[in-house]
Amino acid sequence: MIEAKNLVSYWPQITSGNATGTGKRVAGNSIFADYKTSDVALVLEGSAGGTRYVVQLMFTASNLTANKTLEFRNAGTGTGLTNTGAVGRLIAFNGTVNDDWRTNRDFGKNKNMGTLRILTVSPKITGTYSFQASGDGYPSSNNQFVNVSGTFCID
């Protein structure tokens, strides 16, 4: 489940919403080239009201542990992931436009931007997440900002 609220986008057609969809686990370097193949990215996708939401939760493989809580705190801005946190990202698409918010942009540096809780890792990866993320220019370029939360269950 994806809940994108208090969403402020550069594009007026991208708005807040709640969506239920699918999830998968992929290698971290398939999201960002400076992440390792062994890094974990949980990718959640859902649509609501003409907008498709994609949440990416990224962290090191050593943190994929049952009953683990991680903060969305920097966790490797531009230099790969660290064991000390996770990176959260929301990408929203509507028609021909898209927007992108991340926990590890300048606004989130050295701040706790939320919590990732991994509840189980076998037979399914389950958990909850809640984070604040900003767009490229926040807080000056249209104040792009979003609160994202939800649950996941990945086979």
Backbone as a chain_set.jsonl record, in Angstrom:
{"seq": "MIEAKNLVSYWPQITSGNATGTGKRVAGNSIFADYKTSDVALVLEGSAGGTRYVVQLMFTASNLTANKTLEFRNAGTGTGLTNTGAVGRLIAFNGTVNDDWRTNRDFGKNKNMGTLRILTVSPKITGTYSFQASGDGYPSSNNQFVNVSGTFCID", "coords": {"N": [[0.83, -1.167, 0.0], [0.481, 2.225, -0.76], [0.667, 5.437, 0.429], [0.54, 8.643, -0.445], [0.796, 11.691, 0.769], [0.129, 15.181, 1.469], [1.401, 16.073, -0.768], [3.389, 17.989, -2.828], [3.931, 18.982, -5.976], [5.888, 19.802, -8.87], [4.36, 19.615, -11.108], [0.991, 20.23, -11.779], [-0.882, 18.193, -12.317], [-0.07, 15.981, -10.912], [-0.929, 14.585, -7.969], [-1.772, 14.145, -4.445], [-2.449, 10.843, -3.136], [-3.81, 7.501, -2.569], [-2.748, 4.189, -3.013], [-2.93, 0.771, -4.002], [-0.915, -1.961, -4.841], [1.673, -3.739, -6.477], [4.766, -5.381, -5.504], [8.346, -5.741, -5.595], [11.619, -7.206, -5.193], [14.752, -5.89, -6.006], [18.134, -5.541, -7.291], [20.221, -3.119, -5.759], [21.894, -1.56, -7.435], [20.448, -1.407, -9.763], [18.803, 0.679, -9.476], [20.316, 2.99, -8.697], [23.473, 3.736, -9.999], [25.714, 3.957, -8.309], [25.174, 2.314, -6.207], [25.56, -0.99, -4.809], [25.495, -4.294, -6.306], [24.748, -6.119, -4.399], [23.244, -4.581, -2.654], [19.941, -3.825, -1.443], [16.846, -3.138, -2.99], [13.576, -2.392, -2.534], [10.807, -2.294, -4.491], [7.833, -0.717, -4.937], [4.695, -0.481, -6.497], [1.805, 1.296, -7.536], [-1.447, 2.511, -8.603], [-3.621, 5.374, -8.724], [-6.356, 7.451, -9.358], [-5.43, 8.336, -11.93], [-2.752, 8.744, -11.523], [0.377, 7.156, -11.303], [2.191, 5.66, -8.791], [5.466, 5.068, -7.621], [7.328, 3.593, -5.228], [10.508, 3.424, -3.819], [12.545, 1.639, -1.706], [15.588, 1.625, -0.273], [18.485, -0.101, 0.879], [21.309, -1.564, 2.645], [22.281, -5.01, 2.155], [22.892, -6.307, 4.547], [21.12, -5.229, 6.305], [18.713, -6.389, 5.779], [16.885, -7.87, 7.657], [14.797, -9.678, 9.86], [12.48, -8.055, 12.034], [13.743, -5.553, 12.129], [14.547, -2.126, 12.427], [15.022, 0.782, 10.624], [16.294, 4.064, 10.153], [15.376, 6.595, 7.811], [17.918, 8.125, 6.845], [20.204, 9.992, 5.365], [22.215, 7.811, 4.456], [24.079, 7.4, 2.436], [24.608, 9.547, 0.352], [25.074, 9.997, -2.89], [27.352, 8.404, -2.818], [26.953, 5.733, -2.609], [25.295, 3.225, -0.57], [25.137, 3.117, 3.043], [25.518, 1.215, 6.095], [24.062, 2.462, 8.026], [21.502, 3.421, 7.601], [18.559, 4.003, 5.543], [17.376, 4.739, 2.208], [14.688, 6.519, 0.938], [12.369, 6.835, -1.734], [10.058, 8.443, -3.878], [8.46, 8.238, -6.928], [6.306, 9.781, -9.124], [3.938, 9.451, -11.714], [1.999, 10.919, -14.262], [0.231, 10.874, -17.079], [2.214, 12.426, -19.462], [4.074, 13.459, -17.737], [6.354, 13.445, -14.911], [7.449, 13.258, -11.492], [9.856, 13.44, -8.8], [10.8, 12.53, -5.599], [13.031, 12.451, -2.816], [14.57, 11.054, 0.147], [17.218, 11.583, 0.656], [18.161, 13.956, -0.416], [19.421, 17.386, -0.419], [17.751, 18.722, 1.508], [17.209, 16.698, 3.349], [19.629, 16.013, 4.494], [21.623, 14.733, 7.086], [19.43, 14.41, 8.746], [16.759, 12.697, 10.387], [14.525, 11.261, 8.373], [12.384, 9.609, 8.538], [10.981, 6.259, 9.077], [11.782, 2.872, 8.457], [10.478, -0.277, 8.79], [11.3, -3.561, 8.933], [9.588, -6.423, 9.051], [9.319, -9.252, 8.555], [11.395, -11.6, 6.762], [11.234, -13.993, 5.539], [8.747, -16.38, 4.806], [8.111, -14.324, 3.114], [8.978, -10.9, 2.379], [8.096, -8.509, 4.57], [6.695, -5.455, 5.871], [6.67, -2.029, 7.125], [6.625, 1.444, 6.202], [7.49, 4.884, 6.51], [8.042, 8.083, 5.484], [9.475, 11.361, 4.926], [10.027, 13.297, 2.051], [11.882, 15.19, -0.37], [11.805, 17.279, -3.329], [14.091, 18.134, -6.009], [14.628, 20.965, -5.805], [13.684, 21.784, -3.298], [13.862, 23.792, -0.397], [13.117, 25.813, -2.214], [12.306, 25.677, -4.983], [9.265, 25.67, -5.981], [8.621, 24.431, -3.614], [8.685, 21.548, -3.442], [7.574, 18.638, -1.996], [6.776, 15.755, 0.008], [4.893, 13.472, 2.02], [5.226, 10.1, 2.655], [3.886, 6.892, 3.104], [3.212, 3.485, 4.12], [2.57, -0.052, 3.638], [4.183, -3.219, 2.979], [4.439, -6.324, 1.199], [6.287, -8.736, -0.051], [6.925, -11.334, -2.279]], "CA": [[0.0, 0.0, 0.0], [1.221, 3.482, -0.86], [-0.088, 6.642, 0.756], [1.332, 9.849, -0.729], [-0.03, 12.807, 1.228], [0.794, 16.49, 1.523], [2.263, 16.05, -1.934], [3.516, 19.218, -3.604], [4.677, 18.632, -7.177], [6.097, 20.822, -9.89], [3.292, 19.415, -12.093], [-0.308, 20.267, -11.106], [-1.652, 16.969, -12.503], [0.391, 14.966, -9.96], [-1.548, 14.954, -6.702], [-1.78, 13.157, -3.37], [-3.325, 9.707, -3.366], [-3.553, 6.209, -1.94], [-2.752, 3.159, -4.049], [-2.537, -0.591, -3.678], [-0.332, -2.51, -6.052], [2.588, -4.873, -6.399], [6.111, -5.073, -5.048], [9.397, -6.699, -5.949], [12.973, -6.933, -4.709], [15.734, -5.808, -7.087], [19.474, -5.131, -6.867], [20.346, -1.674, -5.56], [22.521, -0.86, -8.563], [19.483, -1.218, -10.844], [18.163, 1.964, -9.189], [21.38, 3.99, -8.809], [24.719, 3.07, -10.393], [26.717, 3.923, -7.245], [24.815, 1.283, -5.241], [26.133, -2.289, -5.139], [24.593, -5.367, -6.702], [24.267, -6.763, -3.178], [22.302, -3.709, -1.953], [18.548, -4.203, -1.636], [15.835, -2.131, -3.314], [12.207, -2.873, -2.596], [10.113, -1.398, -5.411], [6.388, -0.856, -4.777], [4.003, 0.294, -7.525], [0.351, 1.307, -7.5], [-2.05, 3.643, -9.31], [-4.871, 5.931, -8.212], [-6.754, 8.734, -9.928], [-4.622, 8.732, -13.078], [-1.342, 8.861, -11.146], [1.071, 5.927, -10.922], [3.187, 5.916, -7.752], [6.503, 4.061, -7.461], [8.133, 3.811, -4.023], [11.733, 2.623, -3.764], [13.14, 1.599, -0.372], [16.916, 1.094, -0.563], [19.323, -0.298, 2.056], [22.316, -2.609, 2.44], [21.794, -6.376, 2.357], [23.042, -6.687, 5.957], [19.965, -4.715, 7.039], [17.518, -7.162, 5.459], [16.776, -8.738, 8.821], [13.481, -9.61, 10.5], [12.354, -7.198, 13.212], [14.771, -4.501, 12.01], [14.05, -0.776, 12.189], [16.039, 1.676, 10.079], [15.902, 5.438, 9.866], [15.717, 7.162, 6.507], [18.89, 9.148, 7.221], [21.292, 10.044, 4.381], [22.504, 6.453, 4.01], [24.931, 7.343, 1.261], [24.245, 10.517, -0.675], [26.016, 10.066, -3.995], [28.537, 7.56, -2.661], [26.526, 4.384, -2.266], [24.585, 3.086, 0.698], [25.868, 2.737, 4.248], [24.738, 0.359, 6.989], [23.431, 3.255, 9.078], [20.158, 3.899, 7.307], [17.926, 3.647, 4.283], [16.974, 5.839, 1.343], [13.334, 6.377, 0.422], [12.133, 7.632, -2.94], [8.765, 8.339, -4.546], [8.356, 8.784, -8.278], [4.898, 9.792, -9.519], [3.731, 9.65, -13.148], [0.633, 11.173, -14.718], [0.342, 11.235, -18.495], [3.574, 12.567, -19.977], [4.944, 14.113, -16.753], [6.678, 12.706, -13.695], [8.172, 14.01, -10.466], [10.716, 12.551, -8.034], [11.15, 13.023, -4.266], [13.959, 11.527, -2.139], [14.933, 11.394, 1.526], [18.647, 11.893, 0.779], [18.551, 15.208, -1.065], [19.963, 18.37, 0.516], [16.83, 19.005, 2.606], [17.245, 15.617, 4.316], [20.982, 15.684, 4.971], [21.849, 14.656, 8.527], [18.152, 14.427, 9.444], [15.942, 11.496, 10.335], [13.39, 11.586, 7.512], [11.323, 8.63, 8.727], [11.321, 4.937, 9.595], [11.508, 1.647, 7.722], [10.443, -1.435, 9.68], [11.254, -4.849, 8.246], [8.988, -7.326, 10.025], [9.732, -10.619, 8.221], [12.148, -11.73, 5.518], [10.941, -15.301, 4.969], [8.862, -16.651, 3.378], [7.919, -13.071, 2.382], [9.525, -9.688, 2.997], [6.973, -7.659, 4.957], [7.054, -4.36, 6.748], [6.0, -0.735, 7.0], [7.53, 2.56, 5.966], [6.933, 6.227, 6.612], [9.146, 9.026, 5.322], [9.31, 12.651, 4.27], [10.998, 13.405, 0.968], [11.835, 16.478, -1.062], [12.227, 17.352, -4.719], [15.416, 18.731, -6.239], [14.819, 22.346, -5.397], [13.087, 22.12, -2.014], [12.557, 24.42, -0.251], [12.94, 27.017, -3.023], [11.663, 25.467, -6.279], [7.88, 25.223, -5.795], [8.48, 23.706, -2.345], [8.333, 20.162, -3.719], [7.661, 17.901, -0.746], [5.741, 14.723, 0.142], [4.915, 12.469, 3.096], [4.92, 8.811, 2.046], [3.832, 5.805, 4.076], [2.491, 2.313, 3.65], [2.989, -1.388, 4.036], [4.602, -4.035, 1.84], [4.528, -7.782, 1.293], [6.96, -9.114, -1.299], [7.261, -12.769, -2.36]], "C": [[0.881, 1.239, 0.0], [0.272, 4.616, -0.514], [0.844, 7.83, 0.559], [0.462, 11.047, -0.354], [0.808, 14.064, 1.375], [1.761, 16.652, 0.358], [2.225, 17.398, -2.651], [4.462, 18.901, -4.763], [4.871, 19.861, -8.051], [4.938, 20.803, -10.886], [1.94, 19.375, -11.393], [-1.135, 18.985, -11.272], [-1.189, 15.815, -11.615], [-0.071, 15.408, -8.582], [-1.415, 13.831, -5.678], [-2.716, 12.011, -3.709], [-2.912, 8.49, -2.569], [-3.666, 5.143, -3.012], [-2.346, 1.815, -3.461], [-1.994, -1.205, -4.954], [0.556, -3.695, -5.772], [3.949, -4.418, -5.895], [7.092, -6.135, -5.485], [10.708, -6.253, -5.317], [13.898, -6.931, -5.915], [17.092, -5.422, -6.488], [19.542, -3.611, -6.775], [20.917, -0.944, -6.755], [21.602, -0.751, -9.775], [18.707, 0.087, -10.654], [19.17, 3.104, -9.371], [22.701, 3.271, -9.045], [25.748, 3.003, -9.272], [26.329, 2.983, -6.101], [25.386, -0.041, -5.726], [25.055, -3.271, -5.59], [23.985, -6.036, -5.476], [23.297, -5.893, -2.383], [20.875, -4.087, -2.34], [17.715, -2.979, -2.005], [14.496, -2.833, -3.37], [11.429, -1.855, -3.412], [8.614, -1.71, -5.341], [5.703, 0.035, -5.8], [2.504, 0.176, -7.35], [-0.175, 2.546, -8.192], [-3.34, 4.069, -8.637], [-5.132, 7.254, -8.903], [-5.894, 9.219, -11.076], [-3.145, 8.894, -12.776], [-0.801, 7.493, -10.765], [2.181, 6.308, -9.96], [4.172, 4.755, -7.702], [7.324, 4.46, -6.235], [9.326, 2.876, -4.098], [12.326, 2.768, -2.365], [14.485, 0.903, -0.519], [17.774, 1.039, 0.698], [20.319, -1.414, 1.775], [21.731, -3.98, 2.773], [21.895, -6.803, 3.818], [21.877, -6.195, 6.809], [18.663, -5.427, 6.686], [17.383, -8.275, 6.497], [15.388, -8.577, 9.437], [13.55, -8.755, 11.758], [13.425, -6.112, 13.26], [14.083, -3.172, 11.743], [15.211, 0.086, 11.738], [15.463, 3.077, 9.956], [16.206, 5.747, 8.41], [16.609, 8.365, 6.811], [20.078, 9.052, 6.283], [21.562, 8.694, 3.746], [23.268, 6.406, 2.697], [24.488, 8.271, 0.156], [25.34, 10.573, -1.725], [27.222, 9.166, -3.901], [28.184, 6.116, -2.356], [25.871, 4.362, -0.903], [25.533, 2.758, 1.833], [24.958, 1.863, 5.098], [23.907, 1.148, 7.986], [22.028, 3.724, 8.769], [19.654, 3.401, 5.973], [17.65, 4.917, 3.492], [15.565, 5.531, 0.848], [13.132, 7.306, -0.762], [10.705, 7.39, -3.421], [8.894, 8.971, -5.91], [6.872, 8.687, -8.643], [4.798, 10.165, -10.988], [2.262, 9.943, -13.4], [0.723, 11.676, -16.152], [1.798, 11.295, -18.912], [4.537, 13.194, -18.972], [5.229, 13.184, -15.581], [7.444, 13.616, -12.752], [8.823, 13.01, -9.519], [11.07, 13.223, -6.713], [12.021, 11.983, -3.591], [14.258, 12.013, -0.723], [16.367, 11.897, 1.622], [19.081, 13.102, -0.039], [18.98, 16.203, 0.002], [19.067, 18.628, 1.717], [16.928, 17.948, 3.702], [18.607, 15.282, 4.883], [21.069, 15.786, 6.493], [20.567, 14.8, 9.335], [17.512, 13.052, 9.36], [14.679, 11.849, 9.569], [12.271, 10.544, 7.61], [11.859, 7.278, 9.147], [10.894, 3.841, 8.625], [11.559, 0.502, 8.725], [10.31, -2.693, 8.831], [10.761, -5.856, 9.279], [9.417, -8.768, 9.801], [10.541, -10.6, 6.932], [11.899, -13.071, 4.834], [9.638, -15.825, 5.571], [8.639, -15.401, 2.519], [8.595, -11.938, 3.124], [8.334, -8.784, 3.289], [7.463, -6.538, 5.851], [6.217, -3.119, 6.504], [7.06, 0.323, 6.746], [6.765, 3.862, 6.117], [8.099, 7.201, 6.498], [8.674, 10.332, 4.696], [10.382, 12.738, 3.204], [10.813, 14.738, 0.261], [12.261, 16.322, -2.508], [13.572, 18.033, -4.811], [15.591, 20.093, -5.6], [14.29, 22.718, -4.031], [14.127, 22.744, -1.108], [12.339, 25.618, -1.17], [12.167, 26.802, -4.323], [10.29, 24.831, -6.099], [7.672, 24.408, -4.527], [8.033, 22.259, -2.539], [8.62, 19.284, -2.503], [6.554, 16.85, -0.708], [5.972, 13.929, 1.423], [4.454, 11.162, 2.481], [4.882, 7.754, 3.143], [3.092, 4.628, 3.478], [3.032, 1.036, 4.229], [3.435, -2.132, 2.783], [4.646, -5.505, 2.205], [5.062, -8.27, -0.043], [7.337, -10.577, -1.248], [8.737, -12.969, -2.589]], "O": [[1.905, 1.287, 0.683], [-0.804, 4.736, -1.1], [1.812, 8.004, 1.299], [-0.487, 11.382, -1.063], [2.038, 14.012, 1.402], [2.807, 17.288, 0.487], [1.159, 17.881, -3.03], [5.635, 18.592, -4.557], [4.114, 20.828, -7.974], [4.573, 21.839, -11.442], [1.75, 18.559, -10.49], [-2.007, 18.715, -10.445], [-1.846, 14.775, -11.568], [0.331, 16.46, -8.085], [-1.002, 12.718, -6.002], [-3.663, 12.18, -4.477], [-1.833, 8.439, -1.978], [-4.582, 5.184, -3.833], [-1.528, 1.739, -2.545], [-2.55, -0.995, -6.032], [0.242, -4.548, -4.942], [4.248, -3.224, -5.863], [6.721, -7.285, -5.717], [10.884, -5.089, -4.957], [13.851, -7.838, -6.746], [17.18, -5.027, -5.326], [18.985, -2.905, -7.616], [20.487, 0.166, -7.068], [21.947, -0.062, -10.735], [18.03, 0.546, -11.574], [18.913, 4.06, -10.102], [23.009, 2.297, -8.358], [26.58, 2.096, -9.263], [27.071, 2.863, -5.126], [25.666, -0.202, -6.914], [23.871, -3.103, -5.297], [22.834, -6.471, -5.511], [22.59, -6.409, -1.518], [20.635, -4.604, -3.43], [17.862, -1.915, -1.404], [14.301, -3.759, -4.158], [11.395, -0.675, -3.061], [8.186, -2.824, -5.645], [6.087, 1.194, -5.959], [1.985, -0.9, -7.054], [0.552, 3.525, -8.357], [-4.06, 3.255, -8.06], [-4.233, 8.087, -9.021], [-5.649, 10.421, -11.184], [-2.358, 9.155, -13.686], [-1.428, 6.756, -10.003], [3.012, 7.165, -10.262], [3.768, 3.593, -7.735], [7.937, 5.527, -6.207], [9.185, 1.691, -4.401], [12.577, 3.879, -1.899], [14.532, -0.28, -0.853], [17.801, 1.984, 1.486], [20.19, -2.128, 0.781], [20.802, -4.092, 3.572], [21.066, -7.585, 4.286], [21.668, -6.689, 7.917], [17.614, -5.098, 7.241], [17.713, -9.436, 6.253], [14.868, -7.464, 9.522], [14.563, -8.741, 12.457], [13.947, -5.797, 14.33], [13.155, -3.093, 10.938], [16.259, 0.121, 12.384], [14.274, 3.245, 9.685], [17.169, 5.231, 7.842], [16.122, 9.478, 7.01], [20.879, 8.124, 6.394], [21.17, 8.462, 2.603], [23.114, 5.458, 1.926], [24.031, 7.806, -0.888], [26.41, 11.13, -1.484], [28.048, 9.155, -4.814], [29.034, 5.356, -1.891], [25.889, 5.352, -0.171], [26.604, 2.191, 1.617], [23.756, 1.784, 4.843], [23.118, 0.558, 8.725], [21.409, 4.376, 9.61], [20.234, 2.507, 5.357], [17.685, 6.023, 4.032], [15.285, 4.421, 0.395], [13.655, 8.42, -0.79], [10.209, 6.264, -3.375], [9.374, 10.097, -6.044], [6.258, 7.631, -8.487], [5.481, 11.075, -11.457], [1.384, 9.298, -12.827], [1.229, 12.77, -16.406], [2.538, 10.326, -18.738], [5.696, 13.44, -19.306], [4.462, 12.266, -15.291], [8.016, 14.623, -13.17], [8.394, 11.859, -9.442], [11.577, 14.344, -6.697], [11.803, 10.782, -3.753], [14.209, 13.208, -0.432], [16.704, 12.581, 2.589], [20.269, 13.25, -0.324], [18.914, 15.904, 1.194], [19.564, 18.743, 2.838], [16.746, 18.27, 4.876], [18.729, 14.351, 5.68], [20.652, 16.773, 7.098], [20.601, 15.256, 10.478], [17.7, 12.328, 8.382], [13.858, 12.636, 10.04], [11.312, 10.597, 6.84], [13.024, 7.144, 9.523], [9.804, 3.876, 8.054], [12.556, 0.325, 9.426], [9.332, -2.867, 8.104], [11.442, -6.113, 10.272], [9.834, -9.443, 10.742], [10.392, -9.697, 6.108], [12.3, -13.271, 3.688], [9.457, -15.709, 6.783], [8.943, -15.412, 1.327], [8.77, -11.995, 4.341], [7.642, -8.342, 2.371], [8.501, -6.647, 6.503], [5.214, -3.142, 5.791], [8.239, 0.123, 7.038], [5.558, 3.93, 5.884], [9.029, 7.163, 7.303], [7.636, 10.399, 4.038], [11.516, 12.307, 3.418], [9.735, 15.333, 0.288], [12.97, 15.384, -2.873], [14.129, 18.462, -3.8], [16.592, 20.346, -4.929], [14.429, 23.871, -3.625], [15.242, 22.224, -1.066], [11.42, 26.396, -0.911], [11.424, 27.696, -4.729], [10.163, 23.607, -6.068], [6.638, 23.756, -4.382], [7.105, 21.799, -1.873], [9.757, 19.195, -2.04], [5.505, 17.035, -1.325], [7.11, 13.74, 1.851], [3.399, 11.115, 1.849], [5.752, 7.728, 4.013], [2.424, 4.757, 2.452], [3.829, 1.03, 5.167], [3.11, -1.733, 1.665], [4.86, -5.876, 3.358], [4.36, -8.219, -1.052], [7.986, -11.026, -0.303], [9.199, -14.106, -2.683]]}, "num_chains": 1, "name": "protein.A"}
